[in-house]
Coordinates of C-alpha atoms in Angstrom, one line a residue:
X131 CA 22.0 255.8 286.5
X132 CA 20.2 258.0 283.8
X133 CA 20.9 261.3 283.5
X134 CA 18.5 263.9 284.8
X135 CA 17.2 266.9 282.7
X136 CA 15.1 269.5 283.9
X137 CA 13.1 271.7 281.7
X138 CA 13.1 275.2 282.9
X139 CA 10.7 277.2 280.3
X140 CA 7.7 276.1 278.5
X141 CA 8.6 273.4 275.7
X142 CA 5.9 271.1 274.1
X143 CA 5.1 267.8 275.5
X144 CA 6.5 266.1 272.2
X145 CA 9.9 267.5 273.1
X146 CA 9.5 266.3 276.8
X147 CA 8.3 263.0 275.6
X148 CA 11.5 262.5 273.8
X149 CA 13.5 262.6 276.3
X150 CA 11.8 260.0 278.5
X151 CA 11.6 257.9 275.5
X152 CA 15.5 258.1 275.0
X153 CA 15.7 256.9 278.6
X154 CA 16.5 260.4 280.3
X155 CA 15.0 261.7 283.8
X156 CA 13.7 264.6 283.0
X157 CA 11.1 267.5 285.2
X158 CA 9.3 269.4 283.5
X159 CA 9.1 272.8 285.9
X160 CA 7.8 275.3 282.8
X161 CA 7.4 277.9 285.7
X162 CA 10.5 278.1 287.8
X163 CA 12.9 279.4 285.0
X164 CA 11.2 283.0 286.1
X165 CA 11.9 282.7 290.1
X166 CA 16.1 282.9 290.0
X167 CA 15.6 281.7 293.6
X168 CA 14.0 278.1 293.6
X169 CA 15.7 277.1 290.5
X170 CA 19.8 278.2 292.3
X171 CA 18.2 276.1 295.1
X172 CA 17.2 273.2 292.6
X173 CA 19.7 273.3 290.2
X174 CA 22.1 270.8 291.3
X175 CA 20.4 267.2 290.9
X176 CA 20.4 268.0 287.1
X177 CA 22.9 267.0 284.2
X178 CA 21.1 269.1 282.3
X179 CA 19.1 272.3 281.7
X180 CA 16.8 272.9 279.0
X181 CA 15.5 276.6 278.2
X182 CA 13.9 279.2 275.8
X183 CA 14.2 282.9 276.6
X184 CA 12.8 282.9 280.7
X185 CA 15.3 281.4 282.3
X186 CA 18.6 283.3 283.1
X187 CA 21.3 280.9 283.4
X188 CA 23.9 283.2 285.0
X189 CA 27.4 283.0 286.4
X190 CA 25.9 283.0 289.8
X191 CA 23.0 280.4 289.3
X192 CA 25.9 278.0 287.3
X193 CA 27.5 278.4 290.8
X194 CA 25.0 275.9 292.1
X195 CA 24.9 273.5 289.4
X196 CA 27.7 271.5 290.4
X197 CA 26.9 268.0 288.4
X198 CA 24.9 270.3 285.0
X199 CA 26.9 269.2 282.0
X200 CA 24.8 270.9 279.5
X201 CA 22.7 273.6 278.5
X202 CA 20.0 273.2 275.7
X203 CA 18.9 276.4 274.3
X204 CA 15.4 276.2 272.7
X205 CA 16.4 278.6 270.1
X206 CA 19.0 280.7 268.4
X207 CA 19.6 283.5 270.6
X208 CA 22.1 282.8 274.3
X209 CA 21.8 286.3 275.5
X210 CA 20.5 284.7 278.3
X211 CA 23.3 282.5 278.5
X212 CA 26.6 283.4 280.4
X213 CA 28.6 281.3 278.1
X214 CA 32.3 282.3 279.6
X215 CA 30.8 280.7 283.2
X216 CA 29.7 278.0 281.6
X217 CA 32.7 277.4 279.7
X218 CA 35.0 277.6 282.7
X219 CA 33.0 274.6 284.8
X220 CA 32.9 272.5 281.6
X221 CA 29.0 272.9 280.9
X222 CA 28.6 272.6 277.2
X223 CA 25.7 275.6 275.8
X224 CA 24.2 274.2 272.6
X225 CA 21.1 276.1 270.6
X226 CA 19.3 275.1 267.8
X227 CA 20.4 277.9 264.7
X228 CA 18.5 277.0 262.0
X229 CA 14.7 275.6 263.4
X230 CA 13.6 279.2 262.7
X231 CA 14.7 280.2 259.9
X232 CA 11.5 280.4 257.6
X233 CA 9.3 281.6 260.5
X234 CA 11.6 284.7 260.3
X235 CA 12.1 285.5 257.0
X236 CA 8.0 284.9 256.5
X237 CA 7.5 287.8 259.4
X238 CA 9.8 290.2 257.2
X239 CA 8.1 289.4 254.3
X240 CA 4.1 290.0 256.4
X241 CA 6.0 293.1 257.6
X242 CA 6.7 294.3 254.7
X243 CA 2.9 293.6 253.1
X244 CA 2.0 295.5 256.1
X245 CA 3.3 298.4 255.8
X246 CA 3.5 298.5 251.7
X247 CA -1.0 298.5 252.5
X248 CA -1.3 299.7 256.2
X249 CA -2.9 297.3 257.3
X250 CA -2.6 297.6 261.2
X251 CA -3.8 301.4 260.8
X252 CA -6.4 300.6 258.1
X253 CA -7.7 297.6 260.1
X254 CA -7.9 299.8 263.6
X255 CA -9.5 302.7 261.7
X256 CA -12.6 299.8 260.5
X257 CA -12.7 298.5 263.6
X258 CA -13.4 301.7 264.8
X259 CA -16.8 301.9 262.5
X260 CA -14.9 304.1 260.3
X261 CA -14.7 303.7 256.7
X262 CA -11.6 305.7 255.4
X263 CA -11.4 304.2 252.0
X264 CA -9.4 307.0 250.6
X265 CA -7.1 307.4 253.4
X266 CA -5.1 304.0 253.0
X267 CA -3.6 304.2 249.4
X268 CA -1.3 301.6 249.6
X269 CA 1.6 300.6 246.8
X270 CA 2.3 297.3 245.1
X271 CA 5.3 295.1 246.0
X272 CA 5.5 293.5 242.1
X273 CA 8.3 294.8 240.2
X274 CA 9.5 297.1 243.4
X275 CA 13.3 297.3 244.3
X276 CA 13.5 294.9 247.5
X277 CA 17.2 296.2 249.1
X278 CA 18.6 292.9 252.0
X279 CA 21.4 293.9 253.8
X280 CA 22.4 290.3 255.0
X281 CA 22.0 287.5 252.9
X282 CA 22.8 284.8 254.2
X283 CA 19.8 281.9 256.0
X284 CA 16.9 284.1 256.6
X285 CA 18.0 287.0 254.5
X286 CA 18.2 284.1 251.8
X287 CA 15.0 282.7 252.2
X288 CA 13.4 286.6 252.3
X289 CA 15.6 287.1 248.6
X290 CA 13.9 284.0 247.7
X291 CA 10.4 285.0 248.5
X292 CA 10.8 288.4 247.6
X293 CA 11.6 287.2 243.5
X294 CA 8.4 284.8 244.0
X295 CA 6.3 288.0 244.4
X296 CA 8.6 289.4 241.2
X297 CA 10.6 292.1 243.2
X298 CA 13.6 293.0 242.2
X299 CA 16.1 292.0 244.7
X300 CA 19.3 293.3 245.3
X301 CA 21.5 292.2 248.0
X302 CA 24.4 293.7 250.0
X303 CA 26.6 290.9 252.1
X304 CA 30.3 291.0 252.3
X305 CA 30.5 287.3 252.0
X306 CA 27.7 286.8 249.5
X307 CA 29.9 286.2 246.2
X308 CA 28.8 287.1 242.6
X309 CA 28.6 283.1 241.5
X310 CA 26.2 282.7 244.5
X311 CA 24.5 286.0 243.7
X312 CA 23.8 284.9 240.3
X313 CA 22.3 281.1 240.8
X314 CA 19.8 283.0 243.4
X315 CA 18.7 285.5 240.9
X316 CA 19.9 288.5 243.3
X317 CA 22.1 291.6 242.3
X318 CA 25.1 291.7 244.6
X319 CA 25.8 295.7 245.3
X320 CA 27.6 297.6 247.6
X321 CA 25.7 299.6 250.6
X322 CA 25.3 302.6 249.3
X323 CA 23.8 301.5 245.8
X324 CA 21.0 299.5 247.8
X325 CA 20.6 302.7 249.2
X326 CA 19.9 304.6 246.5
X327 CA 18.2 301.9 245.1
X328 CA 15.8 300.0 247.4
X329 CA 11.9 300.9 247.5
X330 CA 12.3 298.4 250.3
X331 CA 15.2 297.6 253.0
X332 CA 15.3 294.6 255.1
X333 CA 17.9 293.9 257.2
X334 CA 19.1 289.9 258.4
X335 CA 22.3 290.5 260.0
X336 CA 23.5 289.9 263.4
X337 CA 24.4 292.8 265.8
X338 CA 28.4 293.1 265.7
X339 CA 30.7 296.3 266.1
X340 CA 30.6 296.3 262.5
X341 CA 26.5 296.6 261.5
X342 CA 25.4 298.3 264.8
X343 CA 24.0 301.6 262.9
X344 CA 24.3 299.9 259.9
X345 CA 21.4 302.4 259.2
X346 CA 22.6 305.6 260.7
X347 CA 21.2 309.1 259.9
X348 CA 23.8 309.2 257.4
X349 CA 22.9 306.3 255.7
X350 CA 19.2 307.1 255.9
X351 CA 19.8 310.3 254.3
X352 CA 21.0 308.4 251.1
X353 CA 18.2 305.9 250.9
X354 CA 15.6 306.8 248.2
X355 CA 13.2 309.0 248.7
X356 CA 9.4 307.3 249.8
X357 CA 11.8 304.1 251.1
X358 CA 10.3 301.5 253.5
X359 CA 12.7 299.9 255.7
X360 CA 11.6 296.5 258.3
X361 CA 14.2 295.3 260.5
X362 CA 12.8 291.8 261.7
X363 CA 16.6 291.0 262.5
X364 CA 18.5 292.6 265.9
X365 CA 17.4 296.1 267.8
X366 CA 20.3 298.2 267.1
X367 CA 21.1 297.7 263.4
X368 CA 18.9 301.0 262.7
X369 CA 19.1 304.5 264.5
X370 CA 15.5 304.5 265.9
X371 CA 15.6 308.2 266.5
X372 CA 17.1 308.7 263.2
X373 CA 14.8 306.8 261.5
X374 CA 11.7 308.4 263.3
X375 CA 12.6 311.9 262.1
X376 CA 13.1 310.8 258.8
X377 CA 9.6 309.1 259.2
X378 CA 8.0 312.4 260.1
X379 CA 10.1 314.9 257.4
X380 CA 8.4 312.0 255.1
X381 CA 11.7 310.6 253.5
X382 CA 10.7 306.9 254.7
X383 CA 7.4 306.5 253.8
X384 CA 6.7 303.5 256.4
X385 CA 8.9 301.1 258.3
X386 CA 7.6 297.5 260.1
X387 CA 9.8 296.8 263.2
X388 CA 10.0 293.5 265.2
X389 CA 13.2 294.2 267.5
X390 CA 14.7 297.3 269.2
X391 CA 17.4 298.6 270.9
X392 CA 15.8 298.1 273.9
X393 CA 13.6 295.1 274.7
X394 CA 11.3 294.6 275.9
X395 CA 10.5 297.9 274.5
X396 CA 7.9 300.2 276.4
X397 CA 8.7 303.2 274.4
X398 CA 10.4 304.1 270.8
X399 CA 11.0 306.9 269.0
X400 CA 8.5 305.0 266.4
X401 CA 5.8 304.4 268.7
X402 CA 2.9 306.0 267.4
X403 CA 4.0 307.4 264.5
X404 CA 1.8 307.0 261.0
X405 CA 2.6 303.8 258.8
X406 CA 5.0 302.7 261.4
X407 CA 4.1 299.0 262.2
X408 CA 5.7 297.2 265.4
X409 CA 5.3 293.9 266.4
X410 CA 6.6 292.3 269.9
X411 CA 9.5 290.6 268.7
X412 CA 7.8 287.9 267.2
X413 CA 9.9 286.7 264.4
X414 CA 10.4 283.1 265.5
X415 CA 6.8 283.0 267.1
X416 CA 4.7 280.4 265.4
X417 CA 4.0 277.2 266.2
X418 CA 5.7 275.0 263.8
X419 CA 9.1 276.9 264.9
X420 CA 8.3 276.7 268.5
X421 CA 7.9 272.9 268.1
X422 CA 10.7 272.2 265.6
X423 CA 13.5 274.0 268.2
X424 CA 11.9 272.2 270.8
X425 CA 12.6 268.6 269.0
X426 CA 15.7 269.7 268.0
X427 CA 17.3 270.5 271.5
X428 CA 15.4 267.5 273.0
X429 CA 17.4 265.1 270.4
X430 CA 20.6 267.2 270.6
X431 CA 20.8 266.6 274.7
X432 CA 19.9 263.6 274.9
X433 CA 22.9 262.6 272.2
X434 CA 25.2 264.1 274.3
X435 CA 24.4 262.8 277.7
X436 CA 23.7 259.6 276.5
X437 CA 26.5 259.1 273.9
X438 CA 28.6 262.0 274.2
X439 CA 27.8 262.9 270.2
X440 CA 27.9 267.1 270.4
X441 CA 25.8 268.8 268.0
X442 CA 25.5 273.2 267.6
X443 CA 27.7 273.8 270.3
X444 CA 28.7 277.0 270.9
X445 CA 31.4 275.9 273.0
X446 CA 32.8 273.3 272.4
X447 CA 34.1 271.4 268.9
X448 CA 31.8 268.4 267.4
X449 CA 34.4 266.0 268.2
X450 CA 34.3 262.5 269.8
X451 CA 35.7 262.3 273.5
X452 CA 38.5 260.1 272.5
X453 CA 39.6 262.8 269.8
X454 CA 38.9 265.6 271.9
X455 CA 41.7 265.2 273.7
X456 CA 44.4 265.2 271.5
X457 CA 43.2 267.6 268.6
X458 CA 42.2 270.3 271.3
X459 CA 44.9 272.7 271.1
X460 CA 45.3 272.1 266.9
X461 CA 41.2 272.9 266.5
X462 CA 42.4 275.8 268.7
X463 CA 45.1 276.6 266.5
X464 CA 42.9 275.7 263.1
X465 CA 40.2 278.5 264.8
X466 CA 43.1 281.2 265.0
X467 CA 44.4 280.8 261.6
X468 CA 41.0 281.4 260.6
X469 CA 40.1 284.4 262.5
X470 CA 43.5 285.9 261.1
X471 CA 42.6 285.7 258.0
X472 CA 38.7 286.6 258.6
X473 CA 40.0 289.6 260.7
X474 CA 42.6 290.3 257.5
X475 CA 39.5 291.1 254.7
X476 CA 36.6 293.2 253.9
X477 CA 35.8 291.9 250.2
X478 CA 33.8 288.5 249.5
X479 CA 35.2 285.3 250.1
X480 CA 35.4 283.0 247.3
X481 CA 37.1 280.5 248.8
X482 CA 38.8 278.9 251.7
X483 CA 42.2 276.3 251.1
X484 CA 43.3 274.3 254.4
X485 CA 47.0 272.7 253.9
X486 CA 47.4 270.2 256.6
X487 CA 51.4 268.6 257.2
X488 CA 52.5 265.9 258.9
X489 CA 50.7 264.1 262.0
X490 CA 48.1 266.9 262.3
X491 CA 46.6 265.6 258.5
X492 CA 45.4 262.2 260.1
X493 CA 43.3 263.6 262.4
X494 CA 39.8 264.7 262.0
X495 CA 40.0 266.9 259.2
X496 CA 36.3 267.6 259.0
X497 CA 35.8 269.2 262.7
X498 CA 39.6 270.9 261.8
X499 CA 38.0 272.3 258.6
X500 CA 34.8 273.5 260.7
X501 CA 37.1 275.3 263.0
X502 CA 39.0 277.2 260.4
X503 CA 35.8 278.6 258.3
X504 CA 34.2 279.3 262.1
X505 CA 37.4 281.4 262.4
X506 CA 37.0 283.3 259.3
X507 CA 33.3 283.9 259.7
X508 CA 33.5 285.0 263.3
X509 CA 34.7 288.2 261.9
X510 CA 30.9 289.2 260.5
X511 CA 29.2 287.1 262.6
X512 CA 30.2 286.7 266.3
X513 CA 27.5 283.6 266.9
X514 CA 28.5 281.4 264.1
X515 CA 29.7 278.3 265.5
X516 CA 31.8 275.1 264.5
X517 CA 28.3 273.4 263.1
X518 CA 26.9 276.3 261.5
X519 CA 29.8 277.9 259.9
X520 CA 30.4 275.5 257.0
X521 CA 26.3 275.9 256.3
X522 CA 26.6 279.3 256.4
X523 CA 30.2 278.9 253.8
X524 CA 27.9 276.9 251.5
X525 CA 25.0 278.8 250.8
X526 CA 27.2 281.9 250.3
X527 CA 29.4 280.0 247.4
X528 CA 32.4 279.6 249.6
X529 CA 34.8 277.3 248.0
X530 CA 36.6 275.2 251.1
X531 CA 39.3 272.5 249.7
X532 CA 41.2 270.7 251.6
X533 CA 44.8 269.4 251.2
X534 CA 47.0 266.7 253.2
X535 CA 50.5 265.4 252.7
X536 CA 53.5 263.9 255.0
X537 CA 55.7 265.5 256.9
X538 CA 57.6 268.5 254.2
X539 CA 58.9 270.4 256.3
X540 CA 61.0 271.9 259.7
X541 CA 57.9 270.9 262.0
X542 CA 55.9 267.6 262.9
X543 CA 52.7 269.2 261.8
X544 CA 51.3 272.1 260.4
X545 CA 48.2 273.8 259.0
X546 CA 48.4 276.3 256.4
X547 CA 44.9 278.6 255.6
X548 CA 44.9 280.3 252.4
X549 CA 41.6 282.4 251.8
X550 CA 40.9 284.1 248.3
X551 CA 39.3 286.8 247.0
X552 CA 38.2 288.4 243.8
X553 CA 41.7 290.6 244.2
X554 CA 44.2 288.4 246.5
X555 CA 44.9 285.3 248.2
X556 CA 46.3 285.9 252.2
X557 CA 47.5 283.1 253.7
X558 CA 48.9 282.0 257.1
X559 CA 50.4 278.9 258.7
X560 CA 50.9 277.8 262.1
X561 CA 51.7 275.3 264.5
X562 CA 51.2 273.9 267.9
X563 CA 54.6 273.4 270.2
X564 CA 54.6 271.0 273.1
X565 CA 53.7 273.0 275.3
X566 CA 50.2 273.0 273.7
X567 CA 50.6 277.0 273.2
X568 CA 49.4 277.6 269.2
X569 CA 52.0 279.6 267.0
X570 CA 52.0 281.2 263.7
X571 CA 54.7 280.1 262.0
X572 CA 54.3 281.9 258.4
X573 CA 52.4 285.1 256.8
X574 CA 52.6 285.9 253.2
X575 CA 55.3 283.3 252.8
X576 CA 57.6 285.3 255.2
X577 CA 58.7 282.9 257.9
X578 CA 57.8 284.1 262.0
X579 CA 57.5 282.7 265.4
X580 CA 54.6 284.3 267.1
X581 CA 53.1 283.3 269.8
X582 CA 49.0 284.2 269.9
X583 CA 47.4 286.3 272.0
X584 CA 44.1 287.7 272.8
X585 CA 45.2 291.4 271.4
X586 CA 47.5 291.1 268.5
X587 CA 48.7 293.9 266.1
X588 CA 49.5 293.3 262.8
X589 CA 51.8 296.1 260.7
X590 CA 53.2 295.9 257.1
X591 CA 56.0 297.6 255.1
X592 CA 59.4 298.6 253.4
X593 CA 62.3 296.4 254.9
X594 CA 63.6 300.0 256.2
X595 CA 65.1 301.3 259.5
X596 CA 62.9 302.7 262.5
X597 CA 60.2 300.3 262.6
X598 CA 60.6 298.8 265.9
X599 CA 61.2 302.0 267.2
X600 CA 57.9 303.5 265.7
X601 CA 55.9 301.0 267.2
X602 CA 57.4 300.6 270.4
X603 CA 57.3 304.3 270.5
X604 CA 53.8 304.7 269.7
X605 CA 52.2 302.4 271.8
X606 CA 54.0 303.4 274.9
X607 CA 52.7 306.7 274.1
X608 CA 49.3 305.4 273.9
X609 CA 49.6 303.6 277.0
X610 CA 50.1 300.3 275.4
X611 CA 52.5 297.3 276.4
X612 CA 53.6 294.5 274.3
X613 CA 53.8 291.5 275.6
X614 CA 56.1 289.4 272.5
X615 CA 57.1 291.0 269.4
X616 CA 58.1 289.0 266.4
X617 CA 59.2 290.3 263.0
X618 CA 60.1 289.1 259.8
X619 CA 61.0 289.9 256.3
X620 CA 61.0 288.4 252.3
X621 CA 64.6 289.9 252.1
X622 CA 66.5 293.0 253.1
X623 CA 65.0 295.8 251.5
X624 CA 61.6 294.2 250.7
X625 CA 58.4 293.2 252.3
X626 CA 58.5 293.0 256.3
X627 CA 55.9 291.9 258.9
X628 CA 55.6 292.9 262.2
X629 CA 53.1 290.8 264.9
X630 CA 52.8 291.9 268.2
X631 CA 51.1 290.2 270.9
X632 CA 49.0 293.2 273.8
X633 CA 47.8 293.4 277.1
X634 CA 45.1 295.4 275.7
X635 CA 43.0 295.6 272.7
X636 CA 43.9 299.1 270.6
X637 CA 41.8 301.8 269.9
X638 CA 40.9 304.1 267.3
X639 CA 43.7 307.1 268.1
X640 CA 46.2 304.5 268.5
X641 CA 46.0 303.1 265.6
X642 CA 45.6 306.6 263.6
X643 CA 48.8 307.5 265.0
X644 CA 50.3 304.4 264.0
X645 CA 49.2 304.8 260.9
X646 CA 50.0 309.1 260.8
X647 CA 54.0 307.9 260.8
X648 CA 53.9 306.7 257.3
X649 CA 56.1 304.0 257.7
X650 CA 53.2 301.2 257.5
X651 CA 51.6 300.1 254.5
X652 CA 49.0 298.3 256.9
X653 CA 48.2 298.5 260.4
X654 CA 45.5 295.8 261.7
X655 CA 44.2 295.3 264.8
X656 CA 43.7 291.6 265.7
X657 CA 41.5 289.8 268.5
X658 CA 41.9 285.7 268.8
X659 CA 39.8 284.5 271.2
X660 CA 41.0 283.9 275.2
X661 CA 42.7 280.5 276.1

């Protein structure tokens, strides 16, 4: 029997077509993705769903689809995606990350033309019958400071551009490293230098704890005077009200905004200011990138129901069936050693070493290797998944090696991840008992047995007396309860480790008093992601 698709949002008629011609059922029902009602009462008969941005596949409309195996996302963004409910009843969410890529960066770079001439105000103002010839003095992009704070696929392509049009282009991304900085003709600096430096700021980062306000009034404050800033990228990266005083003091001389905080966005702080050009997030709206996403989750769904081939899931490993099941709790594993020691850095990557021991190095080292650099990269950027994340590695100059040898040790298998940086190499090794429950097994060479959990703590220091009571202390003050704590030490006197595993992720005072004992020489919070 084929499998059934239905097609929830509007996708072109090549994209349906290739469907049928791969021998899958499929209805095309571009309106019902908007009426939550007849598509619960629907939903059912299908193996799969495909989608743009209309249809809200919730906890409580996945309810109903009792025989949907996959989602197809039409797109990069699942916002509209309850991926945990989807996870739990085995439905696979794929998206397509990469299909509009250039349509983006070429909006940033029209945004930026736009506001460097003001051309929506200058174009009004004619249409009008006036003829203000005097009143639009523009400036020229050529040999003008272009400031990206995120350069990795679209920010890349906008660097690129941007030196085509002979800016100057300097570039702020922790994992950007000076090698890949250098063969792409942009100056690696730190934030507040592309600050000081920029005549233009565009942002290409995703929305994370870390770059929400990425452009604060603080950091506005220490941009250079007559600055124009476009964020084509996520609502939230820039303090709209911020940024619309400093608009109106005259600071920033323009700005060109395609997202918001709120969307879809009936009012702004920037609506209706002067040289202040806004645009319906469009960024991914032309035809070639409507059509391209299209194809690409048409081919992508029709692998996996037909075959079982997984491509740009965001939940599930690119693995065959047959190795699924027995390399699911090491890719777990693999994707925790990563996340440690993406969670453990702030500086550039330069590369990424994967030591694999034992029965664990004949299995597929590739999807393996995928789940570790996912791991590390998670840390900056929540949506990177097992397909995209060695992509993303690559164009950023991330070195990833990989090393296998026979059984050397205590265990069966292990995995060993050892990232570097221009300053230090951290590593960490772990394991997977039979119980299928991942461990860490090693950190800094200092052997452990810690078991992983969602809320971890990580504390180092002097091999000295009153450690365990500091921290058990402290967190019970705090409200805090440790659920397995596991310590370990180079040799009496020396280094030590503490890893504690925590009912509940820590907060900011917690960790300040942790720290206000003076016993630590690092306290780290660390979140692995739920079994």
């Amino acid at each position: 029997m084929a499998p059934k698709v239905l097609v929830s949002d509007e996708l072109s008629e090549t994209a349906v077509q290739i469907f049928r011609d791969r021998g899958v059922e499929v209805d095309y029902l571009p309106k019902i993705g908007k009426d939550k009602d007849a598509l619960a009462e629907i939903i059912g008969k299908y193996d799969g769903l495909a989608i743009r941005s209309a249809t809200k596949a919730t906890e409580k409309l996945l309810e109903k689809a009792t025989n949907l195996k996959v989602i197809g996302r039409a797109g990069i963004g699942v916002d509209n995606v309850d991926i945990p409910a989807a996870s739990k009843r085995g439905i696979i969410v794929m998206n397509t990350p990469f299909g509009n890529s250039i349509t983006t960066a070429e909006h940033a770079i029209a945004m930026m033309f736009a506001v460097a001439r003001q051309l929506p105000e200058a174009s009004e103002s004619t249409h009008s019958g006036k003829w203000e010839k005097s009143r639009f003095m523009g400036v020229e992009l050529f040999n003008k400071t272009l400031g990206v704070i995120g350069a990795g696929n679209i920010g890349g392509i906008v660097c690129d551009r941007a030196l085509g049009l002979k800016m100057k282009v300097v570039a702020y991304d922790p994992f950007l490293s000076e090698e890949r900085a250098k063969q792409t003709g942009v100056t690696k600096v730190e934030l507040d230098e592309l600050l000081a430096k920029a005549d233009f700021i565009t942002l290409h980062v995703p929305l994370t704890d870390k770059t929400k306000g990425i452009l604060n009034a603080e950091n506005i404050a220490k941009t250079k005077p007559g600055v124009r800033i476009i964020n084509c990228a996520r609502g939230g990266l820039v303090d709209e009200a911020a940024l619309a005083e400093a608009l109106k003091s005259g600071h920033v001389a323009g700005a060109a905004f395609d997202v918001f905080e709120v969307e879809p966005a009936k009012e702004s702080p920037l609506f209706g200011l002067p040289n202040v050009v806004v645009t319906p997030h469009l960024g991914a709206s032309t035809t070639e990138a409507q059509e391209n996403v299209a194809l690409q989750v048409a081919e992508q769904m029709s692998d996996y129901l037909l075959t079982g081939a997984v491509s740009n899931a965001l939940n599930m490993p690119s693995v065959t069936a047959e190795e699924a099941a027995v390399m699911g709790p090491w890719l777990k594993l693999a994707g925790h050693l990563g996340a440690f020691v993406g969670q453990m850095t702030d500086e550039p990557i330069k590369a990424i070493n994967v030591l694999y021991d034992g029965t664990v190095a004949k299995m597929n080292l590739a999807a393996l290797n995928a789940s570790v650099i996912a791991g590390v990269m998670k840390a900056s950027n929540p949506d990177v998944n097992m397909v995209s994340a060695p992509i993303i590695a690559k164009e950023r100059g991330i070195q990833v090696s990989t090393t296998s040898q026979e059984k050397s040790g205590t265990f069966d298998a292990y995995i060993k991840v050892t990232m570097v940086t221009e300053t230090r190499e951290r590593s960490i090794a772990g394991t997977v008992f039979s119980d299928g429950k991942p461990r860490f097994i090693q950190v800094k060479g200092i052997n452990i047995d810690a078991e992983v959990g969602e809320h971890m703590l990580y504390t180092t220091n002097n091999d000295v007396p009153g450690i365990i009571g500091a921290l058990g202390t402290t967190l019970g003050q705090h409200g805090v309860n440790i659920a397995n704590f596991t310590l370990g030490r180079s040799s009496v006197g020396k280094d030590a480790i503490a890893i504690l595993y925590l009912d509940e992720p820590l907060d900011g005072p917690t960790l300040d008093a942790l720290r206000d004992t003076g016993l630590f020489k690092q306290v780290r919070p660390l979140e692995f992601a739920a079994a």
